[in-house]
Amino acid sequence: MMLDGTEDEEKFLAAGIAGLQQNSFYMHRALDSNNLRDALKYSAQMLSELRTSKLSPHKYYELYMRAFDQLRKLEMFFEEETRRGCSIIDLYELVQHAGNILPRLYLLCTVGSVYIKSKEAPAKDVLKDLVEMCRGIQHPVRGLFLRSYLSQVSRDKLPDIGSEYEGDADTVADAVEFVLQNFTEMNKLWVRMQHQGPAREKEKREKERSELRDLVGKNLHVLSQIEGVDLDMYKDAVLPRVLEQVVNCKDELAQFYLMDCIIQVFPDEYHLQTLDVLLGAYPQLQASVDIKTVLSQLMERLSNYAASSAEVLPEFLQVEAFSKLSNAIGKVIEAQPDMPTVGVVTLYSSLLTFTLHVHPDRLDYADQVLGACVKKLSGKGKIEDNKATKQIVALLSAPLEKYNDVMTALKLSNYPRVMEYLDIPTTKVMATVIIQSIMKNGTHISTSEKVDALFGLIKGLIKDSDGVPKDELDEDDFKEEQNSVACLIQMLYNEDQEEMFKIIDTVRKHILTGGPTRLPFTVPPLVFSSLKLVRQLQGQEENPFGDDASVTPKKIFQLLNQTIETLSGVLAPELALHLYLQCAEAANDCDLEPVAYEFFTQAYILYEEEISDSRAQVTAIHLIIGTLQRMHVFGVENRDTLTHKATGYSAKLLKKPDQCRAVYACSHLFWVDDHDNLKDGERVLLCLKRALRIANAAQQMSNAARGNTGSVMLFIEILNKYLYFFEKGNLQVTVAAIQGLIELIMNEMQSDTTTSDPAADAFLASTMRYIEFQKQKGGTVGEKYEALKVSHAG
């Protein structure tokens, strides 16, 4: 059916174009021979093609434009005729003899244009006559195009100020009256289009009407271009008449489009000065009109106007724009009880943007907008509509973008109340926006109260929300979220140590609600932030308050012990062990032996009870040895206990090479530079010999399992340890021992059972070069190395 209708329409259009072209041909022939009577006859026949009712507005427009081009040529002919002495008044009378009304009116408008140019009659009289005559066409489409033609030919001939057609007093009023009358009639025709044809084609008609809207809107554009329309005339004559037509037409499409036109074509200053009148029309519009969009556009225009120059801001204060807009939004929402949530939030988002531009210093206004939004959202529960949540994010982001400071947003008491209406995913989005704002602007959050308020806002990232399955979270997104929280924790700082301690305690209370997946991300930054405070306290000569002070390293360490303990319960023992050792080192620097010992004890318990993976054990034991080696606070008994444990763990590692490396690393526990009481040459040598035995056992196991002894890399590594302690002055490490080890390595490398290892070869060659270099140094170092004989593998 639709296809047949379209084909028929194409046929009608083709027939109309053919008839129009044929008659325009004869019209041109008559024009060329200056035959006025024939020219009028054929032009009328040509224009009769526009009388069709069988074309859609889109196709009718094609036909109209062809006729329009011919009418421009006819107008030029009429101008020449008047120059040749033909009376324009007679011509004006003559064209009214055309048989059909539509061609007659098109010809009348064409001659009328020449009539006005001739200035033989006042422009206002001719225009008034034409606009009245056009009432003769009441068919919506034909009438709209006819009046569009009238508007087109008359727009440069209006009796405006400074125009050559300006007449006596009140000429601008006449021009305005003409345009308003034409606009009113066109709007009536446009609205009437919806009632043409069967009800089942209503959607199609609405689409066609939408295509024709610019014909009506052009009148408002013409009005805005009239020089004589100043603010007073706009306020008294133009706006009331236009709004009257908009409200009275009671048509959804017309009201939405025309309100948008008013906002777009007239100056911002006029909107500001007529805000009462303009806003008064909104509640009178049809309930189905998308008022939120139009009202938002008005506020956006006014926001941009305010931002354009500081000089215009007093005007906004003078007319009390904020309160008027705020009241108008309230009335619009009341008038449309079924307005969707997205509409409500969009309106308040636009109002907040307006407020931040016009009254940046009035935080109470911004808070008032948020409060009004909360009031309208109350009872709706969590908002899950995607469009609405996007608008809430825009609403909440506006203060952050304006002030570049989260602290300002925290002063808005209704800010967190709006956030409560967000669903879980959007709460996270908003929390991320807040953190990004802090990062971008380097915001300084320096009190525990502010930190508490901030963490209340970003709680979507801090703790698990009820009803959200864990497996729905994307792992990469989750890591990114938690890393941003970790960065935020690092940024919280106050030079006042007591306040900083309160901040740490506040953060701790929030992050401990985070559950097992979040703690491994959030506990480490808190620990390092706390250790930073410990270093500051340690830097003071003496705590002026003594042990009664509210902040002492001991108190911080107690807090840290409890905090790190949570990690061992959430399957992150390696991380907990690492943090315990960091705290032990800090306690060492504060000379708190019992505290340091306790942290080591906790680390050892974790190692024994929680860390079973062999690789994790190797990493952990080297961390333990490295940290213990740097400790100087322990007495002999405590140090021996911890050292004995460390060497015991080293010897019990699963793989022989790992055992060997851990045992020779333990040798450093018995020889600490700058601490003579921590230098035990015999125990160093015992560790090295034990490492050699393990290396030897590793070779034998390899030989038994694979038929070769493997690499000699372990022996070369032990040789380097021997050289280290030899150079450090450990008398137990003798030249003979080193010499024997070198010869052992050389023999092993020449053995048929040894596997070739380029890395071991390079390491040995480098070691031999080092010995030669030390020999050539001379002095005491040279003397030490002189007795060593370096031989090279063949």
mmCIF file of N, CA, C and O in Angstrom, residues 163-241:
data_model
loop_
_atom_site.group_PDB
_atom_site.id
_atom_site.type_symbol
_atom_site.label_atom_id
_atom_site.label_comp_id
_atom_site.label_asym_id
_atom_site.label_seq_id
_atom_site.Cartn_x
_atom_site.Cartn_y
_atom_site.Cartn_z
ATOM 1 N N SER A 163 14.976 51.886 7.310
ATOM 2 C CA SER A 163 14.667 51.259 6.027
ATOM 3 C C SER A 163 14.186 52.327 5.049
ATOM 4 O O SER A 163 13.616 53.344 5.440
ATOM 5 N N GLU A 164 14.391 52.076 3.754
ATOM 6 C CA GLU A 164 13.925 53.063 2.753
ATOM 7 C C GLU A 164 12.404 53.105 2.686
ATOM 8 O O GLU A 164 11.825 54.012 2.091
ATOM 9 N N TYR A 165 11.741 52.091 3.300
ATOM 10 C CA TYR A 165 10.275 52.059 3.267
ATOM 11 C C TYR A 165 9.671 52.597 4.556
ATOM 12 O O TYR A 165 8.481 52.464 4.799
ATOM 13 N N GLU A 166 10.531 53.193 5.399
ATOM 14 C CA GLU A 166 10.047 53.767 6.667
ATOM 15 C C GLU A 166 9.092 54.914 6.366
ATOM 16 O O GLU A 166 9.400 55.809 5.583
ATOM 17 N N GLY A 167 7.935 54.872 6.980
ATOM 18 C CA GLY A 167 6.939 55.916 6.731
ATOM 19 C C GLY A 167 6.862 56.893 7.884
ATOM 20 O O GLY A 167 7.876 57.305 8.440
ATOM 21 N N ASP A 168 5.615 57.245 8.257
ATOM 22 C CA ASP A 168 5.415 58.187 9.357
ATOM 23 C C ASP A 168 5.598 57.465 10.701
ATOM 24 O O ASP A 168 6.158 56.400 10.771
ATOM 25 N N ALA A 169 5.048 58.075 11.752
ATOM 26 C CA ALA A 169 5.180 57.508 13.109
ATOM 27 C C ALA A 169 4.570 56.104 13.172
ATOM 28 O O ALA A 169 3.675 55.757 12.394
ATOM 29 N N ASP A 170 5.090 55.327 14.122
ATOM 30 C CA ASP A 170 4.592 53.978 14.388
ATOM 31 C C ASP A 170 4.791 52.993 13.233
ATOM 32 O O ASP A 170 4.086 51.994 13.121
ATOM 33 N N THR A 171 5.718 53.295 12.333
ATOM 34 C CA THR A 171 5.928 52.370 11.218
ATOM 35 C C THR A 171 6.448 51.027 11.702
ATOM 36 O O THR A 171 6.099 49.994 11.134
ATOM 37 N N VAL A 172 7.299 51.041 12.746
ATOM 38 C CA VAL A 172 7.826 49.775 13.273
ATOM 39 C C VAL A 172 6.678 48.930 13.801
ATOM 40 O O VAL A 172 6.630 47.709 13.573
ATOM 41 N N ALA A 173 5.730 49.582 14.449
ATOM 42 C CA ALA A 173 4.564 48.857 14.967
ATOM 43 C C ALA A 173 3.801 48.201 13.830
ATOM 44 O O ALA A 173 3.297 47.075 13.972
ATOM 45 N N ASP A 174 3.735 48.883 12.679
ATOM 46 C CA ASP A 174 3.048 48.309 11.513
ATOM 47 C C ASP A 174 3.799 47.081 11.000
ATOM 48 O O ASP A 174 3.187 46.077 10.622
ATOM 49 N N ALA A 175 5.129 47.195 10.949
ATOM 50 C CA ALA A 175 5.943 46.062 10.493
ATOM 51 C C ALA A 175 5.745 44.863 11.426
ATOM 52 O O ALA A 175 5.553 43.722 10.974
ATOM 53 N N VAL A 176 5.777 45.138 12.735
ATOM 54 C CA VAL A 176 5.599 44.079 13.725
ATOM 55 C C VAL A 176 4.204 43.465 13.597
ATOM 56 O O VAL A 176 4.042 42.237 13.636
ATOM 57 N N GLU A 177 3.206 44.334 13.404
ATOM 58 C CA GLU A 177 1.826 43.853 13.283
ATOM 59 C C GLU A 177 1.678 42.935 12.074
ATOM 60 O O GLU A 177 1.042 41.874 12.147
ATOM 61 N N PHE A 178 2.296 43.306 10.961
ATOM 62 C CA PHE A 178 2.231 42.486 9.748
ATOM 63 C C PHE A 178 2.844 41.101 9.993
ATOM 64 O O PHE A 178 2.239 40.074 9.692
ATOM 65 N N VAL A 179 4.055 41.076 10.571
ATOM 66 C CA VAL A 179 4.745 39.792 10.794
ATOM 67 C C VAL A 179 3.970 38.943 11.807
ATOM 68 O O VAL A 179 3.818 37.735 11.616
ATOM 69 N N LEU A 180 3.486 39.588 12.866
ATOM 70 C CA LEU A 180 2.743 38.842 13.889
ATOM 71 C C LEU A 180 1.459 38.250 13.316
ATOM 72 O O LEU A 180 1.086 37.114 13.622
ATOM 73 N N GLN A 181 0.783 39.038 12.458
ATOM 74 C CA GLN A 181 -0.471 38.554 11.862
ATOM 75 C C GLN A 181 -0.188 37.358 10.951
ATOM 76 O O GLN A 181 -0.900 36.348 10.990
ATOM 77 N N ASN A 182 0.869 37.492 10.152
ATOM 78 C CA ASN A 182 1.228 36.393 9.254
ATOM 79 C C ASN A 182 1.618 35.149 10.060
ATOM 80 O O ASN A 182 1.236 34.029 9.743
ATOM 81 N N PHE A 183 2.387 35.387 11.155
ATOM 82 C CA PHE A 183 2.804 34.282 12.029
ATOM 83 C C PHE A 183 1.597 33.586 12.636
ATOM 84 O O PHE A 183 1.499 32.347 12.650
ATOM 85 N N THR A 184 0.653 34.374 13.137
ATOM 86 C CA THR A 184 -0.538 33.815 13.787
ATOM 87 C C THR A 184 -1.321 32.944 12.823
ATOM 88 O O THR A 184 -1.719 31.815 13.156
ATOM 89 N N GLU A 185 -1.545 33.465 11.597
ATOM 90 C CA GLU A 185 -2.319 32.706 10.618
ATOM 91 C C GLU A 185 -1.575 31.433 10.198
ATOM 92 O O GLU A 185 -2.177 30.371 10.043
ATOM 93 N N MET A 186 -0.267 31.548 10.037
ATOM 94 C CA MET A 186 0.523 30.366 9.637
ATOM 95 C C MET A 186 0.491 29.304 10.730
ATOM 96 O O MET A 186 0.385 28.113 10.448
ATOM 97 N N ASN A 187 0.563 29.753 11.965
ATOM 98 C CA ASN A 187 0.539 28.787 13.072
ATOM 99 C C ASN A 187 -0.797 28.065 13.125
ATOM 100 O O ASN A 187 -0.852 26.849 13.360
ATOM 101 N N LYS A 188 -1.884 28.811 12.885
ATOM 102 C CA LYS A 188 -3.214 28.182 12.886
ATOM 103 C C LYS A 188 -3.305 27.119 11.790
ATOM 104 O O LYS A 188 -3.834 26.024 12.000
ATOM 105 N N LEU A 189 -2.783 27.471 10.611
ATOM 106 C CA LEU A 189 -2.800 26.508 9.506
ATOM 107 C C LEU A 189 -1.961 25.275 9.842
ATOM 108 O O LEU A 189 -2.346 24.143 9.564
ATOM 109 N N TRP A 190 -0.811 25.545 10.428
ATOM 110 C CA TRP A 190 0.133 24.457 10.772
ATOM 111 C C TRP A 190 -0.490 23.498 11.793
ATOM 112 O O TRP A 190 -0.400 22.285 11.660
ATOM 113 N N VAL A 191 -1.151 24.084 12.807
ATOM 114 C CA VAL A 191 -1.789 23.267 13.842
ATOM 115 C C VAL A 191 -2.954 22.486 13.236
ATOM 116 O O VAL A 191 -3.180 21.312 13.569
ATOM 117 N N ARG A 192 -3.669 23.122 12.292
ATOM 118 C CA ARG A 192 -4.843 22.477 11.705
ATOM 119 C C ARG A 192 -4.467 21.249 10.868
ATOM 120 O O ARG A 192 -5.280 20.366 10.643
ATOM 121 N N MET A 193 -3.216 21.192 10.434
ATOM 122 C CA MET A 193 -2.766 20.058 9.616
ATOM 123 C C MET A 193 -2.992 18.711 10.300
ATOM 124 O O MET A 193 -3.254 17.707 9.649
ATOM 125 N N GLN A 194 -2.926 18.705 11.630
ATOM 126 C CA GLN A 194 -3.034 17.425 12.348
ATOM 127 C C GLN A 194 -4.431 16.815 12.216
ATOM 128 O O GLN A 194 -4.624 15.626 12.438
ATOM 129 N N HIS A 195 -5.410 17.644 11.855
ATOM 130 C CA HIS A 195 -6.784 17.149 11.757
ATOM 131 C C HIS A 195 -7.157 16.754 10.328
ATOM 132 O O HIS A 195 -8.298 16.385 10.058
ATOM 133 N N GLN A 196 -6.229 16.870 9.394
ATOM 134 C CA GLN A 196 -6.500 16.511 8.002
ATOM 135 C C GLN A 196 -6.257 15.012 7.822
ATOM 136 O O GLN A 196 -5.188 14.514 8.147
ATOM 137 N N GLY A 197 -7.212 14.298 7.293
ATOM 138 C CA GLY A 197 -7.003 12.889 6.975
ATOM 139 C C GLY A 197 -7.409 11.955 8.108
ATOM 140 O O GLY A 197 -7.763 12.391 9.208
ATOM 141 N N PRO A 198 -7.311 10.648 7.848
ATOM 142 C CA PRO A 198 -7.760 9.646 8.834
ATOM 143 C C PRO A 198 -6.859 9.591 10.065
ATOM 144 O O PRO A 198 -5.672 9.912 9.992
ATOM 145 N N ALA A 199 -7.446 9.119 11.183
ATOM 146 C CA ALA A 199 -6.720 9.073 12.466
ATOM 147 C C ALA A 199 -5.535 8.116 12.402
ATOM 148 O O ALA A 199 -4.516 8.316 13.062
ATOM 149 N N ARG A 200 -5.623 7.045 11.578
ATOM 150 C CA ARG A 200 -4.549 6.054 11.534
ATOM 151 C C ARG A 200 -3.255 6.632 10.948
ATOM 152 O O ARG A 200 -2.187 6.057 11.116
ATOM 153 N N GLU A 201 -3.390 7.753 10.231
ATOM 154 C CA GLU A 201 -2.194 8.357 9.620
ATOM 155 C C GLU A 201 -1.648 9.524 10.446
ATOM 156 O O GLU A 201 -0.886 10.351 9.946
ATOM 157 N N LYS A 202 -2.066 9.565 11.716
ATOM 158 C CA LYS A 202 -1.675 10.707 12.557
ATOM 159 C C LYS A 202 -0.152 10.831 12.674
ATOM 160 O O LYS A 202 0.407 11.926 12.585
ATOM 161 N N GLU A 203 0.517 9.695 12.853
ATOM 162 C CA GLU A 203 1.976 9.720 13.017
ATOM 163 C C GLU A 203 2.661 10.285 11.772
ATOM 164 O O GLU A 203 3.596 11.079 11.855
ATOM 165 N N LYS A 204 2.140 9.869 10.623
ATOM 166 C CA LYS A 204 2.696 10.360 9.350
ATOM 167 C C LYS A 204 2.497 11.870 9.231
ATOM 168 O O LYS A 204 3.393 12.607 8.820
ATOM 169 N N ARG A 205 1.286 12.336 9.631
ATOM 170 C CA ARG A 205 0.996 13.777 9.555
ATOM 171 C C ARG A 205 1.905 14.576 10.498
ATOM 172 O O ARG A 205 2.358 15.663 10.165
ATOM 173 N N GLU A 206 2.156 14.022 11.701
ATOM 174 C CA GLU A 206 3.028 14.722 12.647
ATOM 175 C C GLU A 206 4.437 14.864 12.074
ATOM 176 O O GLU A 206 5.093 15.883 12.252
ATOM 177 N N LYS A 207 4.877 13.816 11.360
ATOM 178 C CA LYS A 207 6.195 13.875 10.718
ATOM 179 C C LYS A 207 6.209 14.966 9.646
ATOM 180 O O LYS A 207 7.157 15.739 9.521
ATOM 181 N N GLU A 208 5.121 15.020 8.869
ATOM 182 C CA GLU A 208 5.012 16.044 7.814
ATOM 183 C C GLU A 208 4.973 17.439 8.423
ATOM 184 O O GLU A 208 5.603 18.383 7.922
ATOM 185 N N ARG A 209 4.237 17.564 9.530
ATOM 186 C CA ARG A 209 4.176 18.876 10.208
ATOM 187 C C ARG A 209 5.550 19.300 10.702
ATOM 188 O O ARG A 209 5.924 20.462 10.602
ATOM 189 N N SER A 210 6.281 18.338 11.224
ATOM 190 C CA SER A 210 7.624 18.644 11.731
ATOM 191 C C SER A 210 8.514 19.172 10.614
ATOM 192 O O SER A 210 9.337 20.064 10.822
ATOM 193 N N GLU A 211 8.320 18.623 9.403
ATOM 194 C CA GLU A 211 9.119 19.082 8.257
ATOM 195 C C GLU A 211 8.795 20.528 7.879
ATOM 196 O O GLU A 211 9.632 21.239 7.320
ATOM 197 N N LEU A 212 7.575 20.970 8.198
ATOM 198 C CA LEU A 212 7.138 22.319 7.800
ATOM 199 C C LEU A 212 7.361 23.381 8.889
ATOM 200 O O LEU A 212 7.037 24.545 8.690
ATOM 201 N N ARG A 213 7.896 22.974 10.036
ATOM 202 C CA ARG A 213 7.952 23.895 11.183
ATOM 203 C C ARG A 213 8.758 25.152 10.887
ATOM 204 O O ARG A 213 8.433 26.236 11.378
ATOM 205 N N ASP A 214 9.809 25.018 10.084
ATOM 206 C CA ASP A 214 10.655 26.190 9.835
ATOM 207 C C ASP A 214 9.920 27.289 9.070
ATOM 208 O O ASP A 214 10.285 28.464 9.164
ATOM 209 N N LEU A 215 8.890 26.912 8.309
ATOM 210 C CA LEU A 215 8.104 27.934 7.595
ATOM 211 C C LEU A 215 7.466 28.881 8.610
ATOM 212 O O LEU A 215 7.418 30.098 8.408
ATOM 213 N N VAL A 216 6.974 28.297 9.716
ATOM 214 C CA VAL A 216 6.332 29.111 10.769
ATOM 215 C C VAL A 216 7.400 29.855 11.571
ATOM 216 O O VAL A 216 7.267 31.050 11.857
ATOM 217 N N GLY A 217 8.470 29.150 11.916
ATOM 218 C CA GLY A 217 9.517 29.731 12.765
ATOM 219 C C GLY A 217 10.229 30.912 12.120
ATOM 220 O O GLY A 217 10.715 31.802 12.813
ATOM 221 N N LYS A 218 10.253 30.940 10.773
ATOM 222 C CA LYS A 218 10.952 32.042 10.082
ATOM 223 C C LYS A 218 10.359 33.396 10.446
ATOM 224 O O LYS A 218 11.049 34.412 10.460
ATOM 225 N N ASN A 219 9.061 33.412 10.746
ATOM 226 C CA ASN A 219 8.416 34.679 11.117
ATOM 227 C C ASN A 219 9.031 35.253 12.383
ATOM 228 O O ASN A 219 9.225 36.472 12.499
ATOM 229 N N LEU A 220 9.329 34.373 13.353
ATOM 230 C CA LEU A 220 9.946 34.848 14.600
ATOM 231 C C LEU A 220 11.356 35.355 14.327
ATOM 232 O O LEU A 220 11.809 36.323 14.942
ATOM 233 N N HIS A 221 12.026 34.700 13.392
ATOM 234 C CA HIS A 221 13.368 35.158 13.037
ATOM 235 C C HIS A 221 13.304 36.543 12.401
ATOM 236 O O HIS A 221 14.117 37.418 12.692
ATOM 237 N N VAL A 222 12.295 36.751 11.523
ATOM 238 C CA VAL A 222 12.110 38.071 10.888
ATOM 239 C C VAL A 222 11.845 39.120 11.962
ATOM 240 O O VAL A 222 12.410 40.222 11.934
ATOM 241 N N LEU A 223 10.993 38.762 12.945
ATOM 242 C CA LEU A 223 10.704 39.697 14.046
ATOM 243 C C LEU A 223 11.974 40.105 14.782
ATOM 244 O O LEU A 223 12.166 41.283 15.124
ATOM 245 N N SER A 224 12.833 39.127 15.022
ATOM 246 C CA SER A 224 14.059 39.419 15.780
ATOM 247 C C SER A 224 15.026 40.294 14.999
ATOM 248 O O SER A 224 15.916 40.920 15.581
ATOM 249 N N GLN A 225 14.853 40.333 13.654
ATOM 250 C CA GLN A 225 15.751 41.129 12.808
ATOM 251 C C GLN A 225 15.267 42.566 12.598
ATOM 252 O O GLN A 225 15.991 43.387 12.046
ATOM 253 N N ILE A 226 14.049 42.851 13.047
ATOM 254 C CA ILE A 226 13.525 44.221 12.865
ATOM 255 C C ILE A 226 14.260 45.154 13.826
ATOM 256 O O ILE A 226 14.209 44.977 15.046
ATOM 257 N N GLU A 227 14.967 46.134 13.257
ATOM 258 C CA GLU A 227 15.809 47.040 14.053
ATOM 259 C C GLU A 227 15.013 47.795 15.109
ATOM 260 O O GLU A 227 15.492 48.067 16.200
ATOM 261 N N GLY A 228 13.787 48.144 14.757
ATOM 262 C CA GLY A 228 13.000 48.978 15.662
ATOM 263 C C GLY A 228 12.423 48.242 16.858
ATOM 264 O O GLY A 228 11.840 48.855 17.758
ATOM 265 N N VAL A 229 12.537 46.925 16.879
ATOM 266 C CA VAL A 229 11.998 46.162 18.021
ATOM 267 C C VAL A 229 13.004 46.246 19.165
ATOM 268 O O VAL A 229 13.950 45.469 19.256
ATOM 269 N N ASP A 230 12.803 47.243 20.017
ATOM 270 C CA ASP A 230 13.672 47.376 21.188
ATOM 271 C C ASP A 230 13.069 46.587 22.346
ATOM 272 O O ASP A 230 12.032 45.923 22.194
ATOM 273 N N LEU A 231 13.698 46.664 23.502
ATOM 274 C CA LEU A 231 13.253 45.876 24.651
ATOM 275 C C LEU A 231 11.814 46.210 25.033
ATOM 276 O O LEU A 231 11.003 45.315 25.313
ATOM 277 N N ASP A 232 11.471 47.508 25.022
ATOM 278 C CA ASP A 232 10.112 47.906 25.436
ATOM 279 C C ASP A 232 9.067 47.335 24.489
ATOM 280 O O ASP A 232 8.025 46.827 24.928
ATOM 281 N N MET A 233 9.330 47.441 23.189
ATOM 282 C CA MET A 233 8.357 46.924 22.231
ATOM 283 C C MET A 233 8.259 45.395 22.346
ATOM 284 O O MET A 233 7.172 44.833 22.265
ATOM 285 N N TYR A 234 9.415 44.753 22.534
ATOM 286 C CA TYR A 234 9.422 43.285 22.686
ATOM 287 C C TYR A 234 8.593 42.887 23.902
ATOM 288 O O TYR A 234 7.784 41.965 23.850
ATOM 289 N N LYS A 235 8.785 43.638 24.986
ATOM 290 C CA LYS A 235 8.112 43.324 26.243
ATOM 291 C C LYS A 235 6.603 43.584 26.141
ATOM 292 O O LYS A 235 5.790 42.799 26.620
ATOM 293 N N ASP A 236 6.236 44.700 25.480
ATOM 294 C CA ASP A 236 4.825 45.114 25.480
ATOM 295 C C ASP A 236 4.015 44.520 24.338
ATOM 296 O O ASP A 236 2.817 44.229 24.497
ATOM 297 N N ALA A 237 4.648 44.357 23.166
ATOM 298 C CA ALA A 237 3.866 43.973 21.988
ATOM 299 C C ALA A 237 4.214 42.588 21.438
ATOM 300 O O ALA A 237 3.326 41.783 21.141
ATOM 301 N N VAL A 238 5.500 42.324 21.307
ATOM 302 C CA VAL A 238 5.907 41.104 20.596
ATOM 303 C C VAL A 238 5.699 39.850 21.444
ATOM 304 O O VAL A 238 4.937 38.949 21.078
ATOM 305 N N LEU A 239 6.381 39.780 22.594
ATOM 306 C CA LEU A 239 6.352 38.550 23.392
ATOM 307 C C LEU A 239 4.950 38.159 23.845
ATOM 308 O O LEU A 239 4.564 36.986 23.700
ATOM 309 N N PRO A 240 4.142 39.104 24.386
ATOM 310 C CA PRO A 240 2.792 38.694 24.821
ATOM 311 C C PRO A 240 1.962 38.094 23.682
ATOM 312 O O PRO A 240 1.267 37.099 23.867
ATOM 313 N N ARG A 241 2.063 38.701 22.476
ATOM 314 C CA ARG A 241 1.278 38.205 21.334
ATOM 315 C C ARG A 241 1.754 36.818 20.899
ATOM 316 O O ARG A 241 0.950 35.934 20.594
#
